[in-house]
């Protein structure tokens, strides 16, 4: 089991793009969601599938279990998705010794760009990159599960 500790931000502008190291196309969907747990399937680059179980209501730190599953099974499970399927491209961007994951959403969530920083360190606001906007850590409306079930938060779309 891994404990996931993250901060989440809206992205202010595209200046991060010149620093992007990797790009991963993702399709993800939820099979079960409650206030304290979720079951998600993610297909990366159309070639790898993972089942993820998350437990806990604190969006900043939750228990997480991940398992590779057969790609064919993942594609078949998509028929059981709750809400909308999330389509996004994840970019890895380094800044100040930390790795940020910048998700550029498409499809139903076109226009949303969110950055995540997963680290147990306390990173002060002065050390954050300029391209980050408002912090949305803990705002349930921006969780991927909420985006799948409820769509864009009112302030975004």
XYZ file of N, CA, C and O in Angstrom:
628
model
N 0.846 -1.180 0.000
C 0.000 0.000 0.000
C 0.886 1.234 0.000
O 1.887 1.298 0.684
N 0.478 2.217 -0.761
C 1.170 3.502 -0.780
C 0.229 4.567 -0.238
O -0.975 4.499 -0.454
N 0.794 5.514 0.453
C 0.005 6.656 0.929
C 0.254 7.780 -0.050
O 1.384 8.183 -0.254
N -0.807 8.246 -0.655
C -0.711 9.303 -1.642
C -0.887 10.646 -0.943
O -1.893 10.882 -0.296
N 0.127 11.519 -1.031
C 0.060 12.855 -0.455
C 0.239 13.831 -1.606
O 1.250 13.798 -2.302
N -0.762 14.687 -1.829
C -0.682 15.564 -2.995
C -1.258 16.944 -2.729
O -2.095 17.127 -1.858
N -0.758 17.898 -3.526
C -1.349 19.230 -3.628
C -1.781 19.395 -5.071
O -1.138 18.864 -5.987
N -2.850 20.143 -5.271
C -3.442 20.277 -6.597
C -3.700 21.753 -6.891
O -4.152 22.491 -6.009
N -3.444 22.161 -8.145
C -3.568 23.558 -8.546
C -4.206 23.663 -9.925
O -3.978 22.805 -10.782
N -4.938 24.727 -10.154
C -5.300 25.084 -11.513
C -4.040 25.660 -12.148
O -3.158 26.174 -11.455
N -3.938 25.577 -13.476
C -2.764 26.074 -14.173
C -3.120 27.406 -14.821
O -4.127 27.526 -15.521
N -2.271 28.399 -14.568
C -2.507 29.780 -14.993
C -2.259 29.992 -16.486
O -2.988 30.703 -17.156
N -1.162 29.394 -17.016
C -0.805 29.620 -18.416
C -0.008 28.434 -18.945
O 0.239 27.477 -18.232
N 0.407 28.505 -20.191
C 1.088 27.385 -20.841
C 2.600 27.440 -20.786
O 3.268 26.667 -21.475
N 3.181 28.308 -19.947
C 4.641 28.426 -19.914
C 5.334 27.153 -19.416
O 6.523 26.969 -19.646
N 4.622 26.255 -18.786
C 5.167 24.978 -18.323
C 5.522 24.063 -19.489
O 6.368 23.179 -19.361
N 4.892 24.254 -20.644
C 5.013 23.313 -21.757
C 6.444 23.128 -22.247
O 6.830 22.031 -22.633
N 7.245 24.182 -22.219
C 8.626 24.083 -22.686
C 9.482 23.211 -21.780
O 10.547 22.754 -22.179
N 9.005 22.934 -20.567
C 9.751 22.107 -19.616
C 9.215 20.681 -19.509
O 9.728 19.881 -18.725
N 8.194 20.361 -20.273
C 7.577 19.027 -20.184
C 8.560 17.957 -20.658
O 9.169 18.086 -21.713
N 8.694 16.906 -19.861
C 9.631 15.815 -20.151
C 8.949 14.598 -20.754
O 9.578 13.850 -21.478
N 7.721 14.365 -20.376
C 7.013 13.165 -20.825
C 5.559 13.519 -21.070
O 5.041 14.485 -20.506
N 4.927 12.706 -21.906
C 3.526 12.929 -22.251
C 2.847 11.560 -22.281
O 3.303 10.652 -22.977
N 1.772 11.427 -21.515
C 1.061 10.154 -21.417
C -0.416 10.410 -21.690
O -1.056 11.200 -20.989
N -0.958 9.745 -22.687
C -2.393 9.847 -22.980
C -3.135 8.911 -22.042
O -2.747 7.749 -21.873
N -4.213 9.415 -21.432
C -4.950 8.612 -20.456
C -6.443 8.639 -20.725
O -6.996 9.684 -21.067
N -7.044 7.492 -20.549
C -8.491 7.344 -20.506
C -8.760 6.698 -19.160
O -8.171 5.666 -18.831
N -9.608 7.331 -18.349
C -9.899 6.731 -17.054
C -11.377 6.851 -16.740
O -12.052 7.769 -17.210
N -11.830 5.893 -15.955
C -13.239 5.866 -15.586
C -13.383 5.198 -14.233
O -12.485 4.506 -13.760
N -14.522 5.456 -13.629
C -14.793 4.966 -12.277
C -15.849 3.882 -12.312
O -16.855 3.994 -13.016
N -15.608 2.841 -11.509
C -16.560 1.739 -11.393
C -17.357 1.838 -10.100
O -18.446 1.296 -10.009
N -16.806 2.540 -9.104
C -17.497 2.753 -7.824
C -16.928 4.006 -7.178
O -15.718 4.230 -7.217
N -17.812 4.820 -6.606
C -17.391 6.035 -5.910
C -18.323 6.268 -4.725
O -19.537 6.268 -4.883
N -17.733 6.427 -3.539
C -18.465 6.888 -2.359
C -17.643 8.010 -1.752
O -16.580 8.358 -2.268
N -18.086 8.566 -0.658
C -17.367 9.649 -0.013
C -15.987 9.267 0.484
O -15.111 10.109 0.613
N -15.769 7.990 0.748
C -14.493 7.579 1.337
C -13.731 6.539 0.531
O -12.681 6.068 0.965
N -14.222 6.191 -0.663
C -13.494 5.202 -1.468
C -13.879 5.317 -2.935
O -14.961 5.784 -3.273
N -12.954 4.887 -3.779
C -13.250 4.852 -5.210
C -12.500 3.704 -5.862
O -11.449 3.262 -5.373
N -13.065 3.226 -6.965
C -12.449 2.190 -7.779
C -12.353 2.758 -9.191
O -13.370 3.104 -9.792
N -11.109 2.876 -9.676
C -10.862 3.511 -10.964
C -10.074 2.578 -11.868
O -9.228 1.819 -11.406
N -10.348 2.679 -13.171
C -9.547 1.998 -14.186
C -8.924 3.082 -15.048
O -9.607 4.017 -15.466
N -7.626 2.949 -15.317
C -6.928 3.909 -16.171
C -6.183 3.141 -17.258
O -5.471 2.192 -16.974
N -6.372 3.604 -18.492
C -5.639 3.064 -19.640
C -4.647 4.139 -20.077
O -5.038 5.269 -20.369
N -3.365 3.782 -20.103
C -2.307 4.733 -20.452
C -1.727 4.398 -21.819
O -1.331 3.252 -22.071
N -1.677 5.420 -22.671
C -1.131 5.293 -24.026
C -1.745 4.140 -24.816
O -1.102 3.570 -25.696
N -2.955 3.765 -24.457
C -3.662 2.706 -25.171
C -3.031 1.333 -25.046
O -3.435 0.398 -25.731
N -2.053 1.185 -24.139
C -1.322 -0.073 -24.087
C -1.197 -0.691 -22.689
O -0.800 -1.843 -22.574
N -1.516 0.065 -21.654
C -1.376 -0.446 -20.285
C -2.603 -0.051 -19.484
O -3.068 1.080 -19.563
N -3.090 -0.974 -18.664
C -4.271 -0.703 -17.845
C -3.957 -1.008 -16.390
O -3.255 -1.975 -16.083
N -4.509 -0.146 -15.509
C -4.324 -0.320 -14.065
C -5.644 -0.103 -13.354
O -6.414 0.789 -13.706
N -5.865 -0.904 -12.350
C -7.008 -0.774 -11.458
C -6.491 -0.095 -10.192
O -5.474 -0.511 -9.628
N -7.165 0.968 -9.746
C -6.737 1.703 -8.561
C -7.887 1.780 -7.570
O -9.006 2.120 -7.938
N -7.580 1.454 -6.325
C -8.535 1.582 -5.226
C -7.994 2.641 -4.283
O -6.826 2.582 -3.875
N -8.820 3.638 -3.948
C -8.411 4.703 -3.027
C -9.372 4.725 -1.850
O -10.577 4.608 -2.031
N -8.793 4.909 -0.650
C -9.574 4.907 0.580
C -9.248 6.142 1.407
O -8.088 6.514 1.548
N -10.284 6.755 1.958
C -10.123 7.922 2.813
C -10.829 9.121 2.226
O -10.950 9.261 1.012
N -11.301 10.003 3.100
C -12.041 11.173 2.638
C -11.162 12.415 2.529
O -11.572 13.414 1.945
N -9.943 12.369 3.062
C -9.023 13.507 2.979
C -8.348 13.479 1.615
O -7.521 12.612 1.342
N -8.690 14.416 0.740
C -8.145 14.405 -0.612
C -6.646 14.674 -0.647
O -5.987 14.392 -1.642
N -6.084 15.191 0.431
C -4.648 15.475 0.473
C -3.837 14.207 0.736
O -2.717 14.072 0.243
N -4.376 13.269 1.512
C -3.645 12.049 1.862
C -4.624 10.885 1.973
O -5.484 10.878 2.839
N -4.472 9.914 1.066
C -5.352 8.749 1.060
C -4.528 7.485 0.867
O -3.429 7.521 0.319
N -5.081 6.356 1.296
C -4.451 5.069 1.037
C -4.815 4.646 -0.375
O -5.964 4.794 -0.801
N -3.817 4.109 -1.093
C -4.023 3.775 -2.501
C -3.394 2.419 -2.812
O -2.273 2.141 -2.397
N -4.126 1.610 -3.560
C -3.645 0.316 -4.029
C -3.795 0.298 -5.548
O -4.863 0.655 -6.059
N -2.752 -0.131 -6.265
C -2.810 -0.164 -7.730
C -2.351 -1.519 -8.239
O -1.391 -2.096 -7.709
N -3.022 -1.983 -9.302
C -2.717 -3.285 -9.879
C -2.816 -3.211 -11.391
O -3.771 -2.639 -11.935
N -1.862 -3.804 -12.088
C -1.980 -3.953 -13.534
C -3.095 -4.944 -13.826
O -3.249 -5.943 -13.107
N -3.868 -4.648 -14.855
C -4.917 -5.572 -15.300
C -4.806 -5.723 -16.813
O -4.235 -4.850 -17.486
N -5.338 -6.798 -17.371
C -5.278 -6.979 -18.816
C -6.000 -5.842 -19.548
O -7.095 -5.430 -19.145
N -5.383 -5.342 -20.599
C -5.944 -4.245 -21.372
C -7.339 -4.595 -21.899
O -8.257 -3.769 -21.854
N -7.515 -5.812 -22.363
C -8.823 -6.232 -22.886
C -9.899 -6.157 -21.797
O -11.027 -5.745 -22.061
N -9.540 -6.533 -20.568
C -10.494 -6.450 -19.457
C -10.863 -4.997 -19.185
O -12.034 -4.669 -18.963
N -9.864 -4.117 -19.179
C -10.121 -2.698 -18.926
C -11.073 -2.130 -19.965
O -12.018 -1.406 -19.634
N -10.834 -2.448 -21.214
C -11.705 -1.934 -22.287
C -13.131 -2.453 -22.130
O -14.097 -1.735 -22.373
N -13.269 -3.690 -21.710
C -14.590 -4.264 -21.491
C -15.286 -3.615 -20.289
O -16.487 -3.343 -20.313
N -14.527 -3.306 -19.237
C -15.088 -2.681 -18.035
C -15.590 -1.266 -18.308
O -16.451 -0.766 -17.569
N -15.083 -0.608 -19.338
C -15.489 0.763 -19.633
C -16.994 0.871 -19.849
O -17.596 1.909 -19.580
N -17.622 -0.208 -20.271
C -19.082 -0.215 -20.452
C -19.816 -0.011 -19.118
O -20.978 0.371 -19.111
N -19.128 -0.241 -18.000
C -19.729 -0.107 -16.677
C -19.338 1.203 -15.982
O -19.590 1.381 -14.795
N -18.733 2.123 -16.724
C -18.265 3.390 -16.152
C -19.416 4.195 -15.572
O -20.499 4.281 -16.166
N -19.165 4.809 -14.418
C -20.123 5.739 -13.820
C -19.856 7.125 -14.410
O -18.705 7.555 -14.485
N -20.889 7.810 -14.833
C -20.718 9.169 -15.336
C -19.938 9.221 -16.630
O -20.032 8.327 -17.470
N -19.130 10.273 -16.770
C -18.354 10.511 -17.982
C -16.988 9.846 -17.888
O -16.382 9.784 -16.822
N -16.493 9.389 -19.017
C -15.130 8.887 -19.105
C -14.204 10.100 -19.198
O -14.486 11.054 -19.928
N -13.140 10.083 -18.445
C -12.185 11.192 -18.438
C -11.080 10.896 -19.447
O -10.484 9.817 -19.434
N -10.824 11.881 -20.314
C -9.764 11.787 -21.304
C -8.820 12.952 -21.049
O -9.257 14.105 -20.982
N -7.539 12.641 -20.874
C -6.573 13.702 -20.588
C -5.187 13.268 -21.027
O -4.923 12.085 -21.246
N -4.311 14.253 -21.153
C -2.905 13.994 -21.418
C -2.125 14.508 -20.227
O -2.282 15.660 -19.822
N -1.311 13.637 -19.652
C -0.495 14.001 -18.492
C 0.912 14.332 -18.970
O 1.512 13.587 -19.735
N 1.413 15.448 -18.474
C 2.763 15.901 -18.795
C 3.570 15.932 -17.502
O 3.078 16.418 -16.477
N 4.810 15.438 -17.548
C 5.705 15.515 -16.397
C 6.568 16.754 -16.558
O 7.242 16.932 -17.574
N 6.544 17.605 -15.533
C 7.270 18.868 -15.566
C 8.037 19.020 -14.253
O 7.437 18.950 -13.184
N 9.334 19.235 -14.352
C 10.160 19.420 -13.146
C 10.350 20.901 -12.861
O 10.547 21.708 -13.765
N 10.297 21.211 -11.563
C 10.551 22.579 -11.112
C 11.057 22.517 -9.674
O 10.429 21.876 -8.823
N 12.179 23.143 -9.425
C 12.714 23.224 -8.065
C 12.968 21.877 -7.426
O 12.822 21.731 -6.217
N 13.346 20.885 -8.221
C 13.626 19.555 -7.688
C 12.396 18.688 -7.477
O 12.506 17.568 -6.976
N 11.227 19.166 -7.863
C 9.989 18.403 -7.700
C 9.383 18.090 -9.059
O 9.539 18.842 -10.015
N 8.663 16.978 -9.112
C 7.962 16.577 -10.331
C 6.494 16.960 -10.211
O 5.813 16.536 -9.273
N 6.028 17.759 -11.158
C 4.623 18.132 -11.255
C 3.996 17.328 -12.380
O 4.620 17.126 -13.425
N 2.786 16.861 -12.161
C 2.016 16.194 -13.205
C 0.941 17.169 -13.662
O 0.066 17.537 -12.879
N 1.050 17.602 -14.911
C 0.105 18.567 -15.463
C -0.853 17.810 -16.364
O -0.443 17.224 -17.376
N -2.129 17.807 -16.004
C -3.163 17.113 -16.762
C -3.934 18.117 -17.611
O -4.540 19.046 -17.082
N -3.903 17.886 -18.924
C -4.652 18.699 -19.877
C -5.845 17.848 -20.310
O -5.665 16.826 -20.982
N -7.033 18.256 -19.919
C -8.233 17.484 -20.178
C -8.772 17.774 -21.572
O -8.631 18.881 -22.087
N -9.404 16.782 -22.154
C -10.074 16.948 -23.445
C -11.451 16.296 -23.347
O -11.892 15.929 -22.269
N -12.128 16.198 -24.462
C -13.456 15.586 -24.449
C -14.426 16.400 -23.617
O -14.517 17.622 -23.763
N -15.147 15.751 -22.727
C -16.162 16.384 -21.886
C -15.610 17.480 -20.979
O -16.349 18.327 -20.503
N -14.307 17.454 -20.717
C -13.690 18.387 -19.767
C -12.679 19.309 -20.454
O -11.770 19.844 -19.812
N -12.854 19.500 -21.749
C -11.970 20.346 -22.558
C -11.779 21.715 -21.901
O -12.743 22.327 -21.431
N -10.524 22.157 -21.844
C -10.219 23.468 -21.286
C -9.708 23.440 -19.858
O -9.125 24.414 -19.385
N -9.902 22.347 -19.152
C -9.426 22.241 -17.777
C -7.972 21.781 -17.792
O -7.617 20.806 -18.463
N -7.111 22.486 -17.052
C -5.703 22.108 -16.909
C -5.383 22.175 -15.418
O -5.536 23.221 -14.784
N -4.933 21.043 -14.873
C -4.691 20.907 -13.442
C -3.289 20.336 -13.235
O -2.874 19.435 -13.964
N -2.576 20.854 -12.244
C -1.253 20.330 -11.896
C -1.304 19.723 -10.505
O -1.933 20.272 -9.604
N -0.616 18.594 -10.341
C -0.516 17.928 -9.049
C 0.944 17.824 -8.647
O 1.813 17.582 -9.487
N 1.178 17.995 -7.372
C 2.502 17.807 -6.783
C 2.348 16.773 -5.687
O 1.636 17.010 -4.705
N 2.987 15.610 -5.865
C 2.932 14.557 -4.854
C 4.276 14.503 -4.158
O 5.276 14.131 -4.771
N 4.307 14.912 -2.900
C 5.531 14.879 -2.110
C 5.177 14.982 -0.633
O 4.224 15.667 -0.277
N 5.936 14.307 0.226
C 5.707 14.469 1.662
C 6.313 15.765 2.196
O 6.057 16.156 3.317
N 7.134 16.438 1.369
C 7.771 17.689 1.791
C 6.761 18.821 1.861
O 5.782 18.844 1.130
N 7.053 19.787 2.717
C 6.263 21.029 2.748
C 6.938 21.980 1.776
O 8.043 22.439 2.029
N 6.281 22.240 0.664
C 6.821 23.136 -0.347
C 6.140 24.482 -0.162
O 4.929 24.605 -0.348
N 6.920 25.478 0.215
C 6.366 26.807 0.452
C 5.878 27.437 -0.838
O 6.365 27.114 -1.929
N 4.922 28.332 -0.726
C 4.356 28.976 -1.910
C 5.399 29.705 -2.739
O 5.293 29.764 -3.959
N 6.441 30.243 -2.105
C 7.485 30.957 -2.839
C 8.274 30.022 -3.750
O 8.863 30.472 -4.736
N 8.287 28.719 -3.442
C 9.025 27.746 -4.245
C 8.191 27.166 -5.387
O 8.703 26.411 -6.210
N 6.927 27.500 -5.455
C 6.053 26.971 -6.507
C 6.313 27.702 -7.823
O 6.657 28.882 -7.818
N 6.125 27.015 -8.947
C 6.339 27.678 -10.240
C 5.286 28.753 -10.505
O 4.147 28.668 -10.043
N 5.687 29.755 -11.283
C 4.799 30.883 -11.604
C 3.572 30.480 -12.408
O 2.566 31.188 -12.389
N 3.656 29.356 -13.132
C 2.548 28.968 -13.999
C 1.391 28.317 -13.236
O 0.339 28.050 -13.814
N 1.575 28.092 -11.932
C 0.474 27.562 -11.135
C -0.488 28.682 -10.774
O -0.078 29.792 -10.460
N -1.769 28.360 -10.791
C -2.804 29.299 -10.374
C -3.305 28.939 -8.991
O -2.550 28.472 -8.138
N -4.591 29.087 -8.809
C -5.234 28.863 -7.511
C -5.070 27.427 -7.039
O -5.246 26.483 -7.804
N -4.747 27.264 -5.755
C -4.654 25.919 -5.188
C -6.054 25.365 -4.969
O -6.927 26.051 -4.430
N -6.257 24.123 -5.394
C -7.557 23.470 -5.276
C -7.463 22.180 -4.467
O -8.371 21.357 -4.500
N -6.355 21.996 -3.736
C -6.197 20.816 -2.883
C -7.403 20.734 -1.950
O -7.770 21.716 -1.314
N -8.016 19.585 -1.886
C -9.138 19.387 -0.976
C -10.481 19.847 -1.523
O -11.504 19.610 -0.899
N -10.489 20.504 -2.678
C -11.755 20.930 -3.289
C -12.319 19.752 -4.075
O -11.860 19.446 -5.174
N -13.278 19.089 -3.505
C -13.832 17.857 -4.070
C -14.325 18.046 -5.499
O -14.316 17.115 -6.297
N -14.728 19.260 -5.856
C -15.256 19.507 -7.206
C -14.222 19.232 -8.289
O -14.580 18.977 -9.434
N -12.923 19.291 -7.933
C -11.861 19.085 -8.912
C -11.273 17.681 -8.855
O -10.310 17.389 -9.561
N -11.809 16.814 -8.011
C -11.328 15.431 -8.010
C -11.778 14.784 -9.314
O -12.816 15.143 -9.883
N -10.992 13.850 -9.805
C -11.359 13.186 -11.052
C -12.688 12.450 -10.925
O -13.471 12.419 -11.871
N -12.951 11.893 -9.754
C -14.230 11.202 -9.555
C -15.389 12.182 -9.684
O -16.398 11.891 -10.326
N -15.254 13.367 -9.089
C -16.310 14.373 -9.198
C -16.456 14.872 -10.633
O -17.572 15.083 -11.113
N -15.338 15.057 -11.321
C -15.411 15.473 -12.726
C -16.165 14.431 -13.555
O -16.954 14.784 -14.434
N -15.930 13.163 -13.272
C -16.621 12.093 -14.007
C -18.112 12.096 -13.699
O -18.942 11.932 -14.597
N -18.465 12.298 -12.437
C -19.867 12.208 -12.039
C -20.641 13.515 -12.237
O -21.826 13.490 -12.539
N -19.962 14.669 -12.048
C -20.659 15.948 -12.027
C -20.245 16.924 -13.119
O -20.859 17.982 -13.244
N -19.202 16.624 -13.860
C -18.732 17.536 -14.896
C -17.926 18.675 -14.310
O -17.430 18.618 -13.195
N -17.798 19.745 -15.103
C -17.021 20.918 -14.707
C -17.557 21.549 -13.430
O -18.768 21.690 -13.278
N -16.663 21.976 -12.531
C -17.116 22.787 -11.406
C -17.694 24.098 -11.952
O -17.205 24.612 -12.967
N -18.703 24.668 -11.328
C -19.339 25.893 -11.838
C -18.373 27.033 -12.124
O -18.551 27.760 -13.080
N -17.310 27.178 -11.329
C -16.392 28.294 -11.524
C -15.535 28.113 -12.779
O -14.939 29.060 -13.256
N -15.462 26.895 -13.326
C -14.590 26.628 -14.474
C -15.371 26.658 -15.764
O -14.959 27.243 -16.752
N -16.479 25.950 -15.834
C -17.158 25.809 -17.105
C -18.554 26.094 -17.066
O -19.354 26.770 -16.976
